[in-house]
Coordinates of C-alpha atoms and ligand atoms in Angstrom, one line a residue:
X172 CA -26.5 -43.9 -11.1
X173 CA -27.0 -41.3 -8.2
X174 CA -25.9 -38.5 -10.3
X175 CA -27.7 -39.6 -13.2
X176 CA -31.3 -39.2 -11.6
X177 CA -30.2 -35.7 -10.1
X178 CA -28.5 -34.7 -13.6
X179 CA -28.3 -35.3 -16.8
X180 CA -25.3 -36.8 -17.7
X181 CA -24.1 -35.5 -21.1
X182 CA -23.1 -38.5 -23.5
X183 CA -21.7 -36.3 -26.1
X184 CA -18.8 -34.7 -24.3
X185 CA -16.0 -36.1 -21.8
X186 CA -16.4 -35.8 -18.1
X187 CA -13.0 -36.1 -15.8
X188 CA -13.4 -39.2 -14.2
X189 CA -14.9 -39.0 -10.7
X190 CA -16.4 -35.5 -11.9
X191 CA -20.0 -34.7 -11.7
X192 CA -20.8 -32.8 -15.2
X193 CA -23.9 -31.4 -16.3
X194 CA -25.7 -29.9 -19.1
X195 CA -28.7 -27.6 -18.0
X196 CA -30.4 -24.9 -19.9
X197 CA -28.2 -25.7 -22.4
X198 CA -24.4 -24.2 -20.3
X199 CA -22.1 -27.0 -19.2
X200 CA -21.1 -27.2 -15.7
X201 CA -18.2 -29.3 -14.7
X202 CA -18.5 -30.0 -10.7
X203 CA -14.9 -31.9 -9.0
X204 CA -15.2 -30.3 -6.1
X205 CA -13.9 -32.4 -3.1
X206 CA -12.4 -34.9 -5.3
X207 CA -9.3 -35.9 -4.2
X208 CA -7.6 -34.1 -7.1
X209 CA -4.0 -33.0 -7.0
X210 CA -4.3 -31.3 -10.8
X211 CA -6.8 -29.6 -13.1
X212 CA -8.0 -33.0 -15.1
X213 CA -6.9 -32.6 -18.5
X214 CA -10.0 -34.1 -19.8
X215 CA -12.3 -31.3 -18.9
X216 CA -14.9 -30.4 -22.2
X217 CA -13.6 -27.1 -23.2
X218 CA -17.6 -25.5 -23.3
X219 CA -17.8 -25.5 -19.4
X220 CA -19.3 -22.4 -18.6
X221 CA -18.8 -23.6 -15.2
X222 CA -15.5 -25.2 -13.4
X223 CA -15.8 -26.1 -9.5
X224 CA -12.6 -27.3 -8.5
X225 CA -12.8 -26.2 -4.6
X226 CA -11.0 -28.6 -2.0
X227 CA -8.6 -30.6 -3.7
X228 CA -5.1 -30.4 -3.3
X229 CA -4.1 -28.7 -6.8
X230 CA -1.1 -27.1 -6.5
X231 CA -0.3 -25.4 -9.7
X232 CA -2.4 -24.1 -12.4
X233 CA -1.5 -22.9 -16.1
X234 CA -0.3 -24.8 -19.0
X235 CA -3.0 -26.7 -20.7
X236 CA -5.4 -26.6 -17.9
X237 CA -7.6 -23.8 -19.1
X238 CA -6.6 -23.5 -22.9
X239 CA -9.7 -23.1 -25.4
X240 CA -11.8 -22.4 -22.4
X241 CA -13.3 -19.2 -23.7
X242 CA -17.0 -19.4 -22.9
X243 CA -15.9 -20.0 -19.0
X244 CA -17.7 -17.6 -16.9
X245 CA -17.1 -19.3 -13.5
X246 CA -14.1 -20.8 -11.9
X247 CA -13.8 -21.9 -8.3
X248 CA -10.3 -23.1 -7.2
X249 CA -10.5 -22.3 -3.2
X250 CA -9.2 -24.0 -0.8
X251 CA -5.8 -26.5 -2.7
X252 CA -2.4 -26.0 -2.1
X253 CA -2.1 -23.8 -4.8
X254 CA 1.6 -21.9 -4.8
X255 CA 1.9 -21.0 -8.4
X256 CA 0.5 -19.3 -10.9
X257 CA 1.8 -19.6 -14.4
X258 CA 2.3 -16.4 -16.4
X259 CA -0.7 -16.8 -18.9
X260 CA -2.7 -19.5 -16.9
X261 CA -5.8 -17.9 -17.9
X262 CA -4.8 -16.1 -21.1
X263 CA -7.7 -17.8 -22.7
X264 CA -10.7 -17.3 -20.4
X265 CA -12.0 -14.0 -22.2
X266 CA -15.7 -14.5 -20.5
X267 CA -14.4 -15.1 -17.5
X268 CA -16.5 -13.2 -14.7
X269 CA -15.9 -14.7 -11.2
X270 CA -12.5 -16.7 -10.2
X271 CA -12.4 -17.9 -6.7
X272 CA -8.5 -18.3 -5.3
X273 CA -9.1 -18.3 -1.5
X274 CA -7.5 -20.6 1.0
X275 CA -4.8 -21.0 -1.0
X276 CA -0.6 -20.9 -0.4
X277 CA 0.0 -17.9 -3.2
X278 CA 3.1 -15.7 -1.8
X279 CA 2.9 -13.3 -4.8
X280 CA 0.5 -12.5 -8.1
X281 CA 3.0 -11.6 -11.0
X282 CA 2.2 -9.2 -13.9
X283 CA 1.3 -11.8 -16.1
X284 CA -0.6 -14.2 -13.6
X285 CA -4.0 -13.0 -14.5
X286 CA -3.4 -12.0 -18.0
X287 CA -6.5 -12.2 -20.1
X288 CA -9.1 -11.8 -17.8
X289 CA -10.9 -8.9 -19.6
X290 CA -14.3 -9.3 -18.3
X291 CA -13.3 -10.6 -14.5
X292 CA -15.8 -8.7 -12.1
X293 CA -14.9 -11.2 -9.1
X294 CA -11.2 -11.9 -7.9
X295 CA -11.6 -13.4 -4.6
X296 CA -7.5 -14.6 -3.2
X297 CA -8.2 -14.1 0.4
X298 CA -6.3 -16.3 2.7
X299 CA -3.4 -17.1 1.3
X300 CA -0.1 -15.8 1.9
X301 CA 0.6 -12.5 -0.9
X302 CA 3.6 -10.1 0.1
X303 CA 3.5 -8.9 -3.1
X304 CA 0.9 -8.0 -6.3
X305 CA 2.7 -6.6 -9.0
X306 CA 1.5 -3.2 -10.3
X307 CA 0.7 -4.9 -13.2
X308 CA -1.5 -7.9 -12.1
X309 CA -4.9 -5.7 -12.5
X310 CA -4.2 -4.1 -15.9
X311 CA -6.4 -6.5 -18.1
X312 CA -10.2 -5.9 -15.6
X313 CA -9.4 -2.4 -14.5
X314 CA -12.7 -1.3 -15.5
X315 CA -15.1 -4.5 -15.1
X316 CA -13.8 -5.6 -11.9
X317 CA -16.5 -5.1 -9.0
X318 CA -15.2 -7.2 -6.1
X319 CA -11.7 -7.2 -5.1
X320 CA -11.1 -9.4 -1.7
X321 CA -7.0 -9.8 -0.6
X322 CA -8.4 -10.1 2.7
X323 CA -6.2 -12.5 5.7
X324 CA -2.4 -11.9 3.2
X325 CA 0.6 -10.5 4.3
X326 CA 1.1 -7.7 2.4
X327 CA 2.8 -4.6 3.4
X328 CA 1.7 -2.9 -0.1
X329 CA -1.0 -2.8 -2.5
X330 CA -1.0 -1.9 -6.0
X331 CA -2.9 2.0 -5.4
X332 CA -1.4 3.0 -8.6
X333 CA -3.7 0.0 -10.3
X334 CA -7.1 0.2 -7.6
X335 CA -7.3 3.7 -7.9
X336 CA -8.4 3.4 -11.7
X337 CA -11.0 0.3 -11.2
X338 CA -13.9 2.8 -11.7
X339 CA -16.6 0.1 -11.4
X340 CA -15.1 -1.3 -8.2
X341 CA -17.7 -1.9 -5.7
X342 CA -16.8 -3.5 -2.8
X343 CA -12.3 -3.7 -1.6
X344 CA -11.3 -5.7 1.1
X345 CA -8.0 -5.4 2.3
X346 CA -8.5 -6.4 5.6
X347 CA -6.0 -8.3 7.8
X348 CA -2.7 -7.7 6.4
X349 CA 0.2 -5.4 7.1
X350 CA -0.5 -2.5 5.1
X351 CA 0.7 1.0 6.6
X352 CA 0.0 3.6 4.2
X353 CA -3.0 4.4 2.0
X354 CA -2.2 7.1 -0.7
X355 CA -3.4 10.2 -0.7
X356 CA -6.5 10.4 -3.1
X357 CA -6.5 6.5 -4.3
X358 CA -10.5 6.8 -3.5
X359 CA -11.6 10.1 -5.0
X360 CA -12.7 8.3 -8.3
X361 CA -14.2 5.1 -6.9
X362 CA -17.7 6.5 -7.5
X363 CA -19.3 3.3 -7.5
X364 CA -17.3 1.9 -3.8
X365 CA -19.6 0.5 -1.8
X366 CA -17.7 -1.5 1.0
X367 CA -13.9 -0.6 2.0
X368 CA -12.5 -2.8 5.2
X369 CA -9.4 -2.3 6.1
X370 CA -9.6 -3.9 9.2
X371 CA -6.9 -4.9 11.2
X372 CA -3.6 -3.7 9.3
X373 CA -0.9 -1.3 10.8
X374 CA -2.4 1.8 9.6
X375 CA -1.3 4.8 11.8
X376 CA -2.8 7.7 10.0
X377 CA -5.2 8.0 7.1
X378 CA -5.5 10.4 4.6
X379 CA -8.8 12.4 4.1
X380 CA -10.1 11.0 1.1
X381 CA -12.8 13.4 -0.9
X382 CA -14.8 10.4 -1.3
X383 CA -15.3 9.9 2.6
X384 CA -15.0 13.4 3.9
X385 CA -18.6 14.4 1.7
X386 CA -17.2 16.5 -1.3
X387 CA -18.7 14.0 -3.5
X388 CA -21.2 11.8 -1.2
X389 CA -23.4 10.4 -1.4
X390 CA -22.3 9.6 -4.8
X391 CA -24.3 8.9 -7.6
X392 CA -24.6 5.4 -7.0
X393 CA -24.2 4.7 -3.0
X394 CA -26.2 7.2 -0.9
X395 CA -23.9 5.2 2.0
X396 CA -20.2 4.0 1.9
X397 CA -19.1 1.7 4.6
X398 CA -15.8 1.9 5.9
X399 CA -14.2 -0.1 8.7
X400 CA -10.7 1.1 9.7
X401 CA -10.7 -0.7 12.9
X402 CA -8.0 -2.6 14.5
X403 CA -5.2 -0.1 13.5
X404 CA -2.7 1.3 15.3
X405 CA -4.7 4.9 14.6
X406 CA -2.8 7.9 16.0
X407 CA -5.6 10.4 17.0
X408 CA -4.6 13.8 16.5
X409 CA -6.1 16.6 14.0
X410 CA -5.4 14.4 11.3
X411 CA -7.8 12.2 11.8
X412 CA -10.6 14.6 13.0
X413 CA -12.2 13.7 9.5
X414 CA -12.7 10.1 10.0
X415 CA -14.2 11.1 14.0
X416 CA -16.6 13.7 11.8
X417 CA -18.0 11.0 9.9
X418 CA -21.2 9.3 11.2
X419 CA -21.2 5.9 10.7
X420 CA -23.8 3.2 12.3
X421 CA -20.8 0.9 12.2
X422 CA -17.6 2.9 13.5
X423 CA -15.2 0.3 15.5
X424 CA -12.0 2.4 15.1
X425 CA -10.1 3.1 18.7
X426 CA -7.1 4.9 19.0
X427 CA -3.4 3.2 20.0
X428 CA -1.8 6.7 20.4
X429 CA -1.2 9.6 22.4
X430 CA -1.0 7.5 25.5
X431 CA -3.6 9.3 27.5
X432 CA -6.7 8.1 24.2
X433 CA -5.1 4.9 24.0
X434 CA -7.6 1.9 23.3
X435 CA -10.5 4.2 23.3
X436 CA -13.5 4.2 20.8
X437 CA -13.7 7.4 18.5
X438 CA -17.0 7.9 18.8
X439 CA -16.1 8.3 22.7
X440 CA -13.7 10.9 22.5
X441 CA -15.2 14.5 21.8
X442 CA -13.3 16.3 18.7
X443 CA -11.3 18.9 20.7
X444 CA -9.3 16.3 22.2
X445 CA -8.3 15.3 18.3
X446 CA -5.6 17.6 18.7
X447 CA -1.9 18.5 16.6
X448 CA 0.8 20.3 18.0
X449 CA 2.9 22.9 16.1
X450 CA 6.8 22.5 15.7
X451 CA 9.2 23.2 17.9
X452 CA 12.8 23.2 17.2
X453 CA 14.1 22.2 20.6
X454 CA 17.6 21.8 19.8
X455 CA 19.8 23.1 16.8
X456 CA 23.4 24.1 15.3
X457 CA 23.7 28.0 15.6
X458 CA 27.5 28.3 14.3
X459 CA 29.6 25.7 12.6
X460 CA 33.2 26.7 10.6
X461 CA 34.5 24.0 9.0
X462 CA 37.4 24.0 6.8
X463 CA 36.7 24.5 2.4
X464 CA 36.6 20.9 1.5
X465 CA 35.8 19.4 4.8
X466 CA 32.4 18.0 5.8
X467 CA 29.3 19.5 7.5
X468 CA 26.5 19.0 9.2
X469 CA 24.1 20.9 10.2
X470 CA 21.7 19.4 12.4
X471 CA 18.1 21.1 13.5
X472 CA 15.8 18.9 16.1
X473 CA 11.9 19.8 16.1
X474 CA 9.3 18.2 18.3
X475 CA 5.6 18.5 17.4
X476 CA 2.1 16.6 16.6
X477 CA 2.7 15.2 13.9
X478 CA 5.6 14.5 13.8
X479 CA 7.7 17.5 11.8
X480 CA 9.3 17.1 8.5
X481 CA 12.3 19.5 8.5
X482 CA 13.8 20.9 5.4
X483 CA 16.7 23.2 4.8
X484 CA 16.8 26.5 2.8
X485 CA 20.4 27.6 1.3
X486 CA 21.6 30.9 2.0
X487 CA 20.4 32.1 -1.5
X488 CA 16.9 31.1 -0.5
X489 CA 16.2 27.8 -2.3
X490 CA 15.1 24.7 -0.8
X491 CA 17.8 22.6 -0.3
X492 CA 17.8 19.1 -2.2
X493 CA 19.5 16.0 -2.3
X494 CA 22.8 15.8 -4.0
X495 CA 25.7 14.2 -4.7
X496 CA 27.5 17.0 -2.5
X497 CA 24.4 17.0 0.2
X498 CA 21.5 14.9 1.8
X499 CA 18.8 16.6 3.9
X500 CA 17.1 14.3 5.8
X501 CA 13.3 14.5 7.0
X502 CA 14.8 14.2 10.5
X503 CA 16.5 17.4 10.2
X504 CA 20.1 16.3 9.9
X505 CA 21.7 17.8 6.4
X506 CA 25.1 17.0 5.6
X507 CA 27.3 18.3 3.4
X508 CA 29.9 16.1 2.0
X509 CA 32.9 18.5 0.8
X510 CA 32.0 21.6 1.4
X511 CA 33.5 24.6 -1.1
X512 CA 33.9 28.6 -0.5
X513 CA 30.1 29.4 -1.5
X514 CA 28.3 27.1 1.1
X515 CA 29.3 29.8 3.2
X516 CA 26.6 31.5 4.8
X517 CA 23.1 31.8 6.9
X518 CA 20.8 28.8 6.6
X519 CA 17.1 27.9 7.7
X520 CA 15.5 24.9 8.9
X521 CA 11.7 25.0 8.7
X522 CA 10.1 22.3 10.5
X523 CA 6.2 21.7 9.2
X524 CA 3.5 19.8 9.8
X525 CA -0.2 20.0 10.2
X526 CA -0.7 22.4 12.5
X527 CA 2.1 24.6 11.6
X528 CA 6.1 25.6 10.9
X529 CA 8.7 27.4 13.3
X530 CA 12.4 27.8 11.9
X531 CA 15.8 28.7 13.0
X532 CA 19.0 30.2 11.5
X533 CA 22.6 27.8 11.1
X534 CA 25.4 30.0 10.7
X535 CA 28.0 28.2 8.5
X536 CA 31.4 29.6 7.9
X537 CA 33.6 28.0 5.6
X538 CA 37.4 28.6 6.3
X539 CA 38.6 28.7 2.5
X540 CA 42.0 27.0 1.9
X541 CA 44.7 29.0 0.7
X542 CA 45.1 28.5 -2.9
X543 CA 48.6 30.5 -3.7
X544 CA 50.5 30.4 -0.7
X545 CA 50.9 33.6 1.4
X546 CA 49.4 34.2 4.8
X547 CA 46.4 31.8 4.6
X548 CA 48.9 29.0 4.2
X549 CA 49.8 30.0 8.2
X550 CA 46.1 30.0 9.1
X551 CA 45.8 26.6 7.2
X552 CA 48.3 25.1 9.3
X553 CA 46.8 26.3 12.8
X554 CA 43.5 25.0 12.1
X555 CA 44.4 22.2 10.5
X556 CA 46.7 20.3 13.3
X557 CA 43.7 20.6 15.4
X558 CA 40.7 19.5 13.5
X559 CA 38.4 19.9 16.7
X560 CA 38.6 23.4 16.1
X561 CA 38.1 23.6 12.3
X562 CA 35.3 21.2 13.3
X563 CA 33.7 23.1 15.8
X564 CA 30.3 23.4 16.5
X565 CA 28.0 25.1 18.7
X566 CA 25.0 23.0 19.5
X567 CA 23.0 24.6 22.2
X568 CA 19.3 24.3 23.3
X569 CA 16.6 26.9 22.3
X570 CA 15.3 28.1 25.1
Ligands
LIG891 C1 -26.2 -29.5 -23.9 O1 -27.5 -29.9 -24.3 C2 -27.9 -29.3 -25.5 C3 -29.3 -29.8 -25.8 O2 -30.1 -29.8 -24.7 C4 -27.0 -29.6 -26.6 O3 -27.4 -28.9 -27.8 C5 -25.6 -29.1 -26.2 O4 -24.7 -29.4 -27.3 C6 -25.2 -29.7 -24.9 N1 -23.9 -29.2 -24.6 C7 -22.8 -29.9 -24.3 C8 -21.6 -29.2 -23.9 O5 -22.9 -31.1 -24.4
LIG892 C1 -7.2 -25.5 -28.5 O1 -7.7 -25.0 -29.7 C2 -6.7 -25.1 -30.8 C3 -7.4 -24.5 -32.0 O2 -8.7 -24.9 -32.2 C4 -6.4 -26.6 -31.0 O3 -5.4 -26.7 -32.0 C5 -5.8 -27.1 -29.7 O4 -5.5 -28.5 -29.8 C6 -6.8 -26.9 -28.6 N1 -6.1 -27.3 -27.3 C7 -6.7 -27.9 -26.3 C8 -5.9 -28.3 -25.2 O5 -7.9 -28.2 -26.4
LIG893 C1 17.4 12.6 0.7 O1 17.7 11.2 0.7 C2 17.3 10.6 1.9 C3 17.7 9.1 1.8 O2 19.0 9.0 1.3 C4 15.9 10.7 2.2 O3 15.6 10.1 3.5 C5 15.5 12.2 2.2 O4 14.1 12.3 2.3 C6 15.9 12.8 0.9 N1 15.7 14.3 1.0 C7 15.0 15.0 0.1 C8 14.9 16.4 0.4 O5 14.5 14.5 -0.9
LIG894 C1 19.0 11.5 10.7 O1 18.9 10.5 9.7 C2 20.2 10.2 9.1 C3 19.9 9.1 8.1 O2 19.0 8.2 8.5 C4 21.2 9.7 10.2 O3 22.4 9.4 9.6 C5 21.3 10.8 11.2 O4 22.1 10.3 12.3 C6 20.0 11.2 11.8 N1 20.2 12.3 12.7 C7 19.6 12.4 13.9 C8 19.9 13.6 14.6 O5 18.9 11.5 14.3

């Protein structure tokens, strides 16, 4: 009786039980919000345009529960117990723009989760607990979705691959998870990105994105982009002299490392002290022999702001890969499994970063096994009853 003065009821069509529905300006609205509700009611009339299902205690959705509900355009399910999706679930909501997930128990969205949802502009699943959105989840609303929120998850990784292709995305927030590495470039075609918080994840470094750093800002559509990388573990050297060169009403990042920056706001610190420092190989092999078939490795340590990536080059002057035969680690360790006549030689390590390179040379000298008898046979038997010669290496500081 309540309802019916505030609404019309509709006679025509069925209305879950305990369910408010009504029919105004001629769309369907089906309101069970708060209803005590531990599944989507099976009864509900398949024209709702609108389906408020927020703080029950569903805790799976798919099946039946959405079939033949194509002129949906609004669908609120924050705030149940939700922990699975089926694959499909919403296969049939094709005018689907807004579907609210929040407050929720998801661990993961699967590729086939949100399958269907070509005109979704609103995917709202913050606060639940995600460690994982397949690559694939995205794929049907890459280009109509506008506001993406995975806000308060647990995830490590996000789908760049997938977010760096929603061209009309307008506002991402990622904030509060665990996420530690942006790719390089994700933002450059986000012309219409309005809001980006990344807030509060274990983000150490960022890289300049030509979006943020001006090359193509203000874009056509937002004279302003507001960013918020604050509450990140931010390492402040040159790296990051980008995101201190960008003037922001709003800037909250501080910086967790070097020591002597530590907890300080950005805007505090003048740029000069947004400093890298060059390699420097501070210890490395200078002379190894090992015996032909025996294994080596060459090791080259290099200190530096940020931190160096070493790599090897061969004697013939190519960069040394990964093989079956050999592993070069970023560390500056490469090791070579069983070694044969040829690896013999002069190698470099080059240690690079941002601010620079600096090398040494690795003598290697292979002790080739005799292979008919003769004298090396009697050399062969020297070395090899003492393997801490034929191993012998001469590690020694650079001074
Ligand atoms: C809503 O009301 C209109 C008339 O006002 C009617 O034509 C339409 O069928 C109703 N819709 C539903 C779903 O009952
Ligand atoms: C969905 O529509 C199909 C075809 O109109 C019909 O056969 C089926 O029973 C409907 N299912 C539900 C759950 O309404
Ligand atoms: C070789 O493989 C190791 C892991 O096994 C990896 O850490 C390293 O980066 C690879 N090196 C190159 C040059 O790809
Ligand atoms: C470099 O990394 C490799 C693989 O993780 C490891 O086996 C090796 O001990 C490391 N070397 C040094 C010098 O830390």
């Amino acid at each position: 009786l309540f309802t019916g003065r505030l609404f019309r009821m509709i006679s025509s069509g069925p209305c879950p039980f305990h369910c408010v529905c009504r029919n105004l300006s001629e769309s369907l609205s089906t309101l069970c919000a708060d209803k005590g509700l531990l599944f989507v009611p099976p009864h509900v009339d398949r024209r709702t345009v609108e389906l408020r299902l927020a703080d029950n205690f569903i805790m799976e959705v798919g099946g039946n529960d959405f079939v033949n509900m194509t002129g949906l355009v609004d669908l609120t399910l924050s705030r149940n117990t939700i922990h699975l999706i089926r694959p499909m679930a919403f296969a049939d909501l094709e005018s689907l723009r807004s579907l609210h997930l929040d407050g929720n128990r998801l661990t993961t969205l699967g590729p086939r989760d949100l399958a269907g949802l070509v005109n979704l502009q609103h995917l709202i699943v913050n606060n639940n607990q995600l460690v994982k959105v397949s690559t694939q989840a995205f794929d049907d609303f890459l280009l109509t979705l506008e506001d993406l929120d995975l806000s308060y998850n647990n995830l490590r990784r996000v789908p760049w691959e997938s977010i760096q292709n929603m061209a009309s995305l307008h506002t991402l927030n990622l904030d509060h998870n665990l996420i530690d590495h942006i790719a390089e470039g994700v933002f450059g075609e986000l012309y219409k990105l309005a809001r980006l918080d990344m807030t509060s994840n274990r983000l150490r470094t960022l890289p300049p994105d030509p979006l943020f750093t001006g090359a193509i800002s203000p874009t056509p559509y937002n004279a302003v982009i507001s960013l918020n990388f604050g509450g990140n573990p931010l390492h402040c050297n040159c790296e990051l002299l980008w995101l201190r060169r960008l003037i922001r009403s709003d800037d909250m990042e501080t910086c967790a490392t070097p020591a002597h920056l530590a907890g300080r706001y950005f805007w505090s610190i003048p740029e000069e002290e947004f400093t890298c420092e060059p390699p420097l190989i501070t210890r490395h092999t200078h002379k190894l022999w090992v015996l032909e078939g025996q294994r080596a490795t060459l090791k080259c340590r290099a200190i530096g702001d940020p931190e160096p990536v070493v790599h090897w080059v061969s004697p013939d002057d190519r960069i040394i890969a990964n093989s079956s035969r050999t592993s070069s680690f970023s560390n500056g360790t490469l090791d070579m499994l069983v070694t044969v006549a040829r690896d013999d030689g002069a190698y470099t390590c080059i240690a690079i970063n941002a601010a620079g390179e600096a090398t040494a040379t690795v003598d290697l000298k292979i002790i080739p096994l005799p292979h008919r008898g003769g004298a090396g046979g009697m050399k062969l038997f020297i070395l090899s009853t003492d393997g801490q010669i034929a191993q012998g290496e001469d590690e020694r500081g650079d001074r």
